Coordinates of C-alpha atoms in Angstrom, one line a residue:
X22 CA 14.1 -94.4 -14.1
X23 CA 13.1 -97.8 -13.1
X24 CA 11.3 -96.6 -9.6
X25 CA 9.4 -93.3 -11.6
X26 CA 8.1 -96.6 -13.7
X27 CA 7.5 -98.4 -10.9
X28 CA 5.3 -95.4 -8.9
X29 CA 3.6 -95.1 -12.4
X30 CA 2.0 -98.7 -12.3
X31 CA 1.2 -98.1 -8.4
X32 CA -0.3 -94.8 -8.2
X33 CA -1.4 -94.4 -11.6
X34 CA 0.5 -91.1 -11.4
X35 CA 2.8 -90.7 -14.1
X36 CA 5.7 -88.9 -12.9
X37 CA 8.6 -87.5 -15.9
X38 CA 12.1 -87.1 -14.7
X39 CA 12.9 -83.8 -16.0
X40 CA 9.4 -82.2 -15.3
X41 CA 9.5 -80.5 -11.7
X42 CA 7.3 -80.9 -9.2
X43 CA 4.2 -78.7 -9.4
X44 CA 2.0 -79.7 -6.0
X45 CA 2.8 -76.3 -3.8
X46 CA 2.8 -76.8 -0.3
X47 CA 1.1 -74.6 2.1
X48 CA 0.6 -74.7 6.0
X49 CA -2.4 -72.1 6.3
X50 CA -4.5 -71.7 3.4
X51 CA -3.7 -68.3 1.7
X52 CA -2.9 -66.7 -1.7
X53 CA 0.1 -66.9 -0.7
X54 CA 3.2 -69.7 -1.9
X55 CA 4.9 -71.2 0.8
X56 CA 8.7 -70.7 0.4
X57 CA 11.4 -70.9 2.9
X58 CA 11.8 -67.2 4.2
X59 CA 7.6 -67.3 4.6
X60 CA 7.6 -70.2 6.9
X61 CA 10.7 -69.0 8.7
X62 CA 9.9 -65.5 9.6
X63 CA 7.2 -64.5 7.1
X64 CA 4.0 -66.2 8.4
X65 CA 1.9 -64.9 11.7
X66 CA 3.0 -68.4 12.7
X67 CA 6.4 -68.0 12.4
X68 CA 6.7 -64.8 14.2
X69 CA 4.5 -65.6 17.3
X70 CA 7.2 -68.8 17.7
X71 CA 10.1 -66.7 17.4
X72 CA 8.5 -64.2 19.8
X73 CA 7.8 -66.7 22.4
X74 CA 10.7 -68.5 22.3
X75 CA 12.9 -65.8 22.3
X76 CA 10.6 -64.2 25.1
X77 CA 11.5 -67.2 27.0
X78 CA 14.8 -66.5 27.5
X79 CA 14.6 -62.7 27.7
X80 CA 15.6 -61.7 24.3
X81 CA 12.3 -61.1 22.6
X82 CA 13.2 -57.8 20.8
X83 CA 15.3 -59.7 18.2
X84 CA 12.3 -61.6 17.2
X85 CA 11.6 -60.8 13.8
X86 CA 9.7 -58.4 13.0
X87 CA 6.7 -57.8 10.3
X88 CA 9.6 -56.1 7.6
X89 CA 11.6 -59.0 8.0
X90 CA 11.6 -60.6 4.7
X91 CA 14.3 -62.8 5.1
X92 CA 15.6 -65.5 7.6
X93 CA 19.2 -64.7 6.9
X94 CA 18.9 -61.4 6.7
X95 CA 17.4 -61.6 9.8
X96 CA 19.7 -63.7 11.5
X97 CA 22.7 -62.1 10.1
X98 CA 20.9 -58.9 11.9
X99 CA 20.1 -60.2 15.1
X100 CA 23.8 -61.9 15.7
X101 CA 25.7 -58.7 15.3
X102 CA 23.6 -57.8 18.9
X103 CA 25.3 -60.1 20.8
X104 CA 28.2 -61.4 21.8
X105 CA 30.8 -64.2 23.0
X106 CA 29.4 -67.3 24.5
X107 CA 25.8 -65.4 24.0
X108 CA 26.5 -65.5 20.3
X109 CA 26.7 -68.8 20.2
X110 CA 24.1 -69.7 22.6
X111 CA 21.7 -67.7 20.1
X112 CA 23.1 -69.5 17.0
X113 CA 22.4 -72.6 18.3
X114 CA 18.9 -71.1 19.5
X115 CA 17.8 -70.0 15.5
X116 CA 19.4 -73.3 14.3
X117 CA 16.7 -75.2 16.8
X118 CA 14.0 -73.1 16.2
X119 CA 14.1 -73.1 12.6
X120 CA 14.0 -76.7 12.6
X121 CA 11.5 -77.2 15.1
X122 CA 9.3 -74.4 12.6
X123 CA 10.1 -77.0 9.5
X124 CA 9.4 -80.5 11.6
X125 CA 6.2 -78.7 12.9
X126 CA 5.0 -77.7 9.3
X127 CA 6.0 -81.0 7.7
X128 CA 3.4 -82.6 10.8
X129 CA 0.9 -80.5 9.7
X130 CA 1.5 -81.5 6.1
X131 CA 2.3 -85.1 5.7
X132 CA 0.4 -86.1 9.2
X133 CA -3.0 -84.0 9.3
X134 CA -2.1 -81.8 12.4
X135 CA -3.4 -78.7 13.2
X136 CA -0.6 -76.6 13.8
X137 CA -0.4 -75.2 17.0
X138 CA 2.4 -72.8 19.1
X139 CA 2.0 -74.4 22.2
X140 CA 3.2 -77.8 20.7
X141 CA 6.0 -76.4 18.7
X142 CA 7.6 -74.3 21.8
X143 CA 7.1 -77.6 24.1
X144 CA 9.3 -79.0 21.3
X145 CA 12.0 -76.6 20.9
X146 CA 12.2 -76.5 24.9
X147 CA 12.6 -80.5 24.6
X148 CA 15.5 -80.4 21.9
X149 CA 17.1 -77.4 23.6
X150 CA 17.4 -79.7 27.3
X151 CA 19.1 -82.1 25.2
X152 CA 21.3 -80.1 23.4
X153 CA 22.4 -79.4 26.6
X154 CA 23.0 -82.6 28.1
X155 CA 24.7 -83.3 24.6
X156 CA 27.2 -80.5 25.5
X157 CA 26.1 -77.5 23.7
X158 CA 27.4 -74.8 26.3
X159 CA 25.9 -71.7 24.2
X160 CA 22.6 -72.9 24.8
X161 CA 22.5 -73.7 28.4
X162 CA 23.6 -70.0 29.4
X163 CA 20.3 -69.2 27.3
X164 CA 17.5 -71.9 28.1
X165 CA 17.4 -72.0 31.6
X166 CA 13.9 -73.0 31.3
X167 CA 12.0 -73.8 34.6

């Protein structure tokens, strides 16, 4: 309780401790709520990454598609498709590209930038070369990037 009190005298915000947080964050302005499954594979955004990066590596018909709804779902979809050493290459593909989605929105939240899928590809690419320096074996059969 002693830092809510704290923030209080700073910010002249009074923050509660059992009162949630009612701010609503949102990447594009819309009607609609940002949640987790919309910034993952719901949002125009979202798809076009997913589409480009999977095109990348020659897998683009598992992107997700404008029904897709959910990112596990999704996932859970596009996993029984492949295979072996594939598999986990693809795995460790949606477990980059989701997180390059979420560091990409939070830099267009918290740091003003304009939110672009140019940017957020060159990114992925970027974390994917060092997963595989790192080791990650699934990936490199996937991201042979030029």
């Amino acid at each position: 309780m002693e830092y809510l009190e704290r923030w209080d005298i700073l910010s002249g915000v009074k923050l509660h401790q059992d009162v949630p947080d009612q701010h609503i964050w949102r990447l594009f302005p819309s009607d609609k709520d940002e949640d987790i499954q919309h910034l993952l594979v719901g949002c125009v955004f979202a798809r076009q990454f997913w589409f480009k990066l999977l095109q990348d590596v020659g897998i683009e018909v598992l992107a997700p598609q404008l029904t897709e709804v959910s990112f596990d779902d999704w996932w859970r979809k596009v996993e029984c498709v492949v295979g072996g050493e594939m598999r986990k290459g693809l795995n460790s593909l949606i477990i980059l590209g989701a997180s390059t989605i979420w560091k990409h929105r939070n830099d267009c939240v918290f740091n003003g930038a304009t939110p672009n899928i140019t940017t957020a590809l060159m990114l992925a690419k970027d974390e994917a070369n060092l997963w595989s320096i790192a080791g990650a074996k699934g990936i490199t059969l996937l991201t042979e990037w030029p």
